[in-house]
mmCIF file of C-alpha atoms in Angstrom:
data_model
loop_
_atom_site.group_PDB
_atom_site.id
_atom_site.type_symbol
_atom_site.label_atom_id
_atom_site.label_comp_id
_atom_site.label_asym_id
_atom_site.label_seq_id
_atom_site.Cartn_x
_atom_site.Cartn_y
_atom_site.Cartn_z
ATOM 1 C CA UNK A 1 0.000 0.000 0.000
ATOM 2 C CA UNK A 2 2.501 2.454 0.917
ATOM 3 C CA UNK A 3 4.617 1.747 -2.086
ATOM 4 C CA UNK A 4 1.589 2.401 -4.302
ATOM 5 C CA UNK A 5 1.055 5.510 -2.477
ATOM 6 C CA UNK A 6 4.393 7.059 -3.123
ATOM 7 C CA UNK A 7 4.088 5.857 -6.140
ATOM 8 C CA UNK A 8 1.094 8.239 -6.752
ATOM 9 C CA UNK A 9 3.285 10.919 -4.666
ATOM 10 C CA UNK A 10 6.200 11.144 -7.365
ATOM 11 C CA UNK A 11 5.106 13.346 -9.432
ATOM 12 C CA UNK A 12 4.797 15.945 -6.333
ATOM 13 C CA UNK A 13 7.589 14.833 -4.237
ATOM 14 C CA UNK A 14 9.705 17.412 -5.411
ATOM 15 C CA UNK A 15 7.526 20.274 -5.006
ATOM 16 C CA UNK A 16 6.569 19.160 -1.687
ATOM 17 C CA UNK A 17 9.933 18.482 -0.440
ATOM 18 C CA UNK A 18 10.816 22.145 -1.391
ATOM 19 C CA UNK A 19 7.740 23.671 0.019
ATOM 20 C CA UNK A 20 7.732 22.053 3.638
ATOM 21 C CA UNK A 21 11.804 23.061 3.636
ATOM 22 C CA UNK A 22 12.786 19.644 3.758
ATOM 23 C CA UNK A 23 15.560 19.917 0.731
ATOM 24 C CA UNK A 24 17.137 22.997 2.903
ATOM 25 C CA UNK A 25 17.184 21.044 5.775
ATOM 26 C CA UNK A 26 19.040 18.414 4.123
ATOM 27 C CA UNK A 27 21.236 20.322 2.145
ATOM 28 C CA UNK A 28 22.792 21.810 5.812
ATOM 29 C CA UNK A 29 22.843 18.539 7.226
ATOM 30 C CA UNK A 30 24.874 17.257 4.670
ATOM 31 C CA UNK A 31 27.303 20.003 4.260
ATOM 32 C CA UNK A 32 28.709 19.028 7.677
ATOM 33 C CA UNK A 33 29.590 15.249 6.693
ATOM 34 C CA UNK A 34 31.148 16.466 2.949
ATOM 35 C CA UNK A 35 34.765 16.739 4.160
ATOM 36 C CA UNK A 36 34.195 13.367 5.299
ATOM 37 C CA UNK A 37 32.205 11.475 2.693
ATOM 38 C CA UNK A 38 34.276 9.530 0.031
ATOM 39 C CA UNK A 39 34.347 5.973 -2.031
ATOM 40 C CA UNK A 40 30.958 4.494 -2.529
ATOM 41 C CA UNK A 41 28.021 5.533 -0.819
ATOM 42 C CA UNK A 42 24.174 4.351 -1.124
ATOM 43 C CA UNK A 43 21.441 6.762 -0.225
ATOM 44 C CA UNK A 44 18.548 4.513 1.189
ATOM 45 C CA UNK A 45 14.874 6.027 0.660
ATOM 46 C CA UNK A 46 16.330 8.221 -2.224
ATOM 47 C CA UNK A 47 13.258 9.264 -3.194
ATOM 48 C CA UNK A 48 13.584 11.536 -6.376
ATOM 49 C CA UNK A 49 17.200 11.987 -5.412
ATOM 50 C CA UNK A 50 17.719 15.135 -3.890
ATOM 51 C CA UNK A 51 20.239 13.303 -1.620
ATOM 52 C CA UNK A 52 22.025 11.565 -4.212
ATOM 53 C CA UNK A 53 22.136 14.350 -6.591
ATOM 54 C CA UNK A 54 23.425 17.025 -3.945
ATOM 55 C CA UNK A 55 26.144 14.708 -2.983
ATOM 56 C CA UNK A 56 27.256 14.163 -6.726
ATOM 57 C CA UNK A 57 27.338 17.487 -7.175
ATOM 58 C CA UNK A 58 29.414 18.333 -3.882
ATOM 59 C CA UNK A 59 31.860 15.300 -3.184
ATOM 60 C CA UNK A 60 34.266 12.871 -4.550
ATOM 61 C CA UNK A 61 31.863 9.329 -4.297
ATOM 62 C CA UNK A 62 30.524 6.782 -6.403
ATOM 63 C CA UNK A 63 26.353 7.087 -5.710
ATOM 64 C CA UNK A 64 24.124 4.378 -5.613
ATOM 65 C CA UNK A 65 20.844 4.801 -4.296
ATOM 66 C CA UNK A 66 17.897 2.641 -3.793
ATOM 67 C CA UNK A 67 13.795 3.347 -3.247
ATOM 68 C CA UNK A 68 11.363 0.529 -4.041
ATOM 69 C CA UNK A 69 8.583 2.955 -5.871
ATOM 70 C CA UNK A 70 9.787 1.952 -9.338
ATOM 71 C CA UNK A 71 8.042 5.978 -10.029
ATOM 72 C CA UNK A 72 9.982 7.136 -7.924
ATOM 73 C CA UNK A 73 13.331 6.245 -9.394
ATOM 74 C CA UNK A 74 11.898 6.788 -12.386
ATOM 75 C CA UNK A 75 11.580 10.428 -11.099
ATOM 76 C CA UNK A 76 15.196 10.408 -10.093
ATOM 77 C CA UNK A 77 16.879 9.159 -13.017
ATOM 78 C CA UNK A 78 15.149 12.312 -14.927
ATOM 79 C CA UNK A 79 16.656 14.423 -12.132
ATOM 80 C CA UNK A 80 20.154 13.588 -12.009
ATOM 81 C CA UNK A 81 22.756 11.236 -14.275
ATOM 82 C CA UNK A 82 25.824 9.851 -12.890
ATOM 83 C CA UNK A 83 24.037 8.230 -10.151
ATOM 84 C CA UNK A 84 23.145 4.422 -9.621
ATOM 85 C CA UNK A 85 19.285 4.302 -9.112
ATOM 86 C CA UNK A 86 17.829 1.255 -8.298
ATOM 87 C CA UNK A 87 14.266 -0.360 -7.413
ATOM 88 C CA UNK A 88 15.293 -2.105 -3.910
ATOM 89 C CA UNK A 89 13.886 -2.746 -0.745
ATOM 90 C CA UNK A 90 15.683 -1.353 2.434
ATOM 91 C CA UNK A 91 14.798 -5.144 4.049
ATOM 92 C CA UNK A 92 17.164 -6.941 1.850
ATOM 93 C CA UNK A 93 19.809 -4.675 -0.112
ATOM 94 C CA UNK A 94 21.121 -6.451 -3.210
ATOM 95 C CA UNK A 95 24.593 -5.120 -2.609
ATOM 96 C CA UNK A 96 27.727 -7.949 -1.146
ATOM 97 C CA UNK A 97 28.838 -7.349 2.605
ATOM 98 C CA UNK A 98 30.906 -3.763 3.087
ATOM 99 C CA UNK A 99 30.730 -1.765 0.167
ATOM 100 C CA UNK A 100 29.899 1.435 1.431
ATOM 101 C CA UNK A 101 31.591 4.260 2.991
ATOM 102 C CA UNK A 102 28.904 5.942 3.950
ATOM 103 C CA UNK A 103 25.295 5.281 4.228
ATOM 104 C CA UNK A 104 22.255 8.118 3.748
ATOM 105 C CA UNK A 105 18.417 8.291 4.710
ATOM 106 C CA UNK A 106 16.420 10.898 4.833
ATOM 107 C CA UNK A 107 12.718 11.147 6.047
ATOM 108 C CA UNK A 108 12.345 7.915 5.078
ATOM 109 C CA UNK A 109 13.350 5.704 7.998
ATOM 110 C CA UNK A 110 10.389 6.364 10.076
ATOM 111 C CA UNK A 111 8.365 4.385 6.801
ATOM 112 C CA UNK A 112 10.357 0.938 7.204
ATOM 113 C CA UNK A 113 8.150 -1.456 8.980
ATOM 114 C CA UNK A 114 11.240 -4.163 10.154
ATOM 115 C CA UNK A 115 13.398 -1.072 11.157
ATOM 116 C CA UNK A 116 15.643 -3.813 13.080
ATOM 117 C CA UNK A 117 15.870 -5.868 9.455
ATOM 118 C CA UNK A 118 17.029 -2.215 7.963
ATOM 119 C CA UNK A 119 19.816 -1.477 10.426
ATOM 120 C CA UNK A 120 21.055 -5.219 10.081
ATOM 121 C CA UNK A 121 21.184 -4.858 6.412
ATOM 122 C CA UNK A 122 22.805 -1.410 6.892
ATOM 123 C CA UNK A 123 25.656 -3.144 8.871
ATOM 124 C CA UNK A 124 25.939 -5.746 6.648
ATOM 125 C CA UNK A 125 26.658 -3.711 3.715
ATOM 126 C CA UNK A 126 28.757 -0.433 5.433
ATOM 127 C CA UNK A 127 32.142 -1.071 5.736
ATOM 128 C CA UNK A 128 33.774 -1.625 9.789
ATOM 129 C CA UNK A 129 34.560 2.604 9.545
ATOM 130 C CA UNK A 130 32.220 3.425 7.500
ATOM 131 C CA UNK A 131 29.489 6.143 8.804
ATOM 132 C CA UNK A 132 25.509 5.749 8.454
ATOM 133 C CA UNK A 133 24.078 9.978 8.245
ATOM 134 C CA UNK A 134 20.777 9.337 9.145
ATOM 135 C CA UNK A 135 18.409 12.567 8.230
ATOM 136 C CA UNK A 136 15.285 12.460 10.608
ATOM 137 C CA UNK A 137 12.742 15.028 12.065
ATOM 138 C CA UNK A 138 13.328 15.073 15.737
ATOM 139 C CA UNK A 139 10.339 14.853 17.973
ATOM 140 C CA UNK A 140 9.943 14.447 21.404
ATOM 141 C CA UNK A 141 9.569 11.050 23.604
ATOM 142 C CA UNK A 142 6.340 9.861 22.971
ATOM 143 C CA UNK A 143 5.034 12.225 20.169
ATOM 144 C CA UNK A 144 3.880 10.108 17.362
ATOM 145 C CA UNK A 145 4.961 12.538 14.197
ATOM 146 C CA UNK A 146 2.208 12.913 11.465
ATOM 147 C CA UNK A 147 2.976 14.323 7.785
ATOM 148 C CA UNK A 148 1.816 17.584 7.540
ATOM 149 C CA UNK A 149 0.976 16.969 3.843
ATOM 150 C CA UNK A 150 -0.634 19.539 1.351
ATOM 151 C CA UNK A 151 -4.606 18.496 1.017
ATOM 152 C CA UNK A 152 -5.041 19.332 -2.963
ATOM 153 C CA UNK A 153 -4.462 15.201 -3.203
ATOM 154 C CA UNK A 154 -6.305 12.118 -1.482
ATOM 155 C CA UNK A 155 -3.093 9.945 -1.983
ATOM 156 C CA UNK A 156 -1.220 12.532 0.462
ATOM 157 C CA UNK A 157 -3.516 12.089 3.505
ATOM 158 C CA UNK A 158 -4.029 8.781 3.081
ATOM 159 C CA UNK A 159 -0.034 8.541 3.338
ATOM 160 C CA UNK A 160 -0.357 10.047 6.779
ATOM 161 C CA UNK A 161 -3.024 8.064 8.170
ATOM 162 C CA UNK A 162 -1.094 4.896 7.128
ATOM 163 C CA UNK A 163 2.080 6.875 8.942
#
């Protein structure tokens, strides 16, 4: 359900992700890891590939990024070139034991269902020094975050009633 929803969502991510400040938000996040992020590293959640696409603009790396909306890589691959976009699910990442320096996600964690299965995987795949940059909203204990979605689409409020 969720992956038909931001299916649906794709064509709007963009604009939404720009509107709620999200991309700026990002953008200063990851401008504190650049001096530090080199080799390969796999954005997780990519989305359209703002992530990916900012840090193949801005660092040395080899990007390969995953989302398992098929529209949303779709999306991505007409955003950005140079970047390896692939339909995958965070539960199972089709990529051998430590390959990556560094490991992104952002606002997408808080979507995986087996969160436990994601940060084995994760492990299994960064290398022994490699660093996982984890992009979240932070809430406080007990608040239960919802989407504050635009209402001009049904597909956007029923993504945060599944949430």
């Amino acid at each position: 359900m969720i992956r038909t929803l931001f299916g649906r969502f794709s064509q709007d991510y963009d604009s939404h992700m720009q509107e709620t400040n999200h991309v700026n938000v990002q953008r200063q996040i990851l401008e504190t890891f650049l001096p530090v992020i080199r080799g390969n590293i796999l954005d997780i959640a990519t989305g359209t590939g703002t992530v990916a696409k900012y840090l193949k603009e801005n660092a040395t790396c080899e990007i390969f990024a995953i989302d398992f909306s098929p529209e949303m890589i779709q999306k991505a691959r007409e955003n950005s070139t140079g970047i390896n976009f692939h339909v995958a699910d965070a539960n199972a990442l089709p990529f051998p034991d430590n390959s990556f320096d560094a490991i992104t996600c952002s606002y997408g964690f808080y979507w995986f269902s087996e969160r436990l299965r994601v940060i084995s995987e994760i492990k299994r795949v960064l290398k022994p020094d490699g660093i996982l940059i984890l992009l979240e909203e932070e809430f406080k204990p007990g608040f239960e975050p919802k989407p504050r979605f635009a209402s001009n689409a049904d597909y956007l409020s029923e993504l945060a009633n599944v949430e």
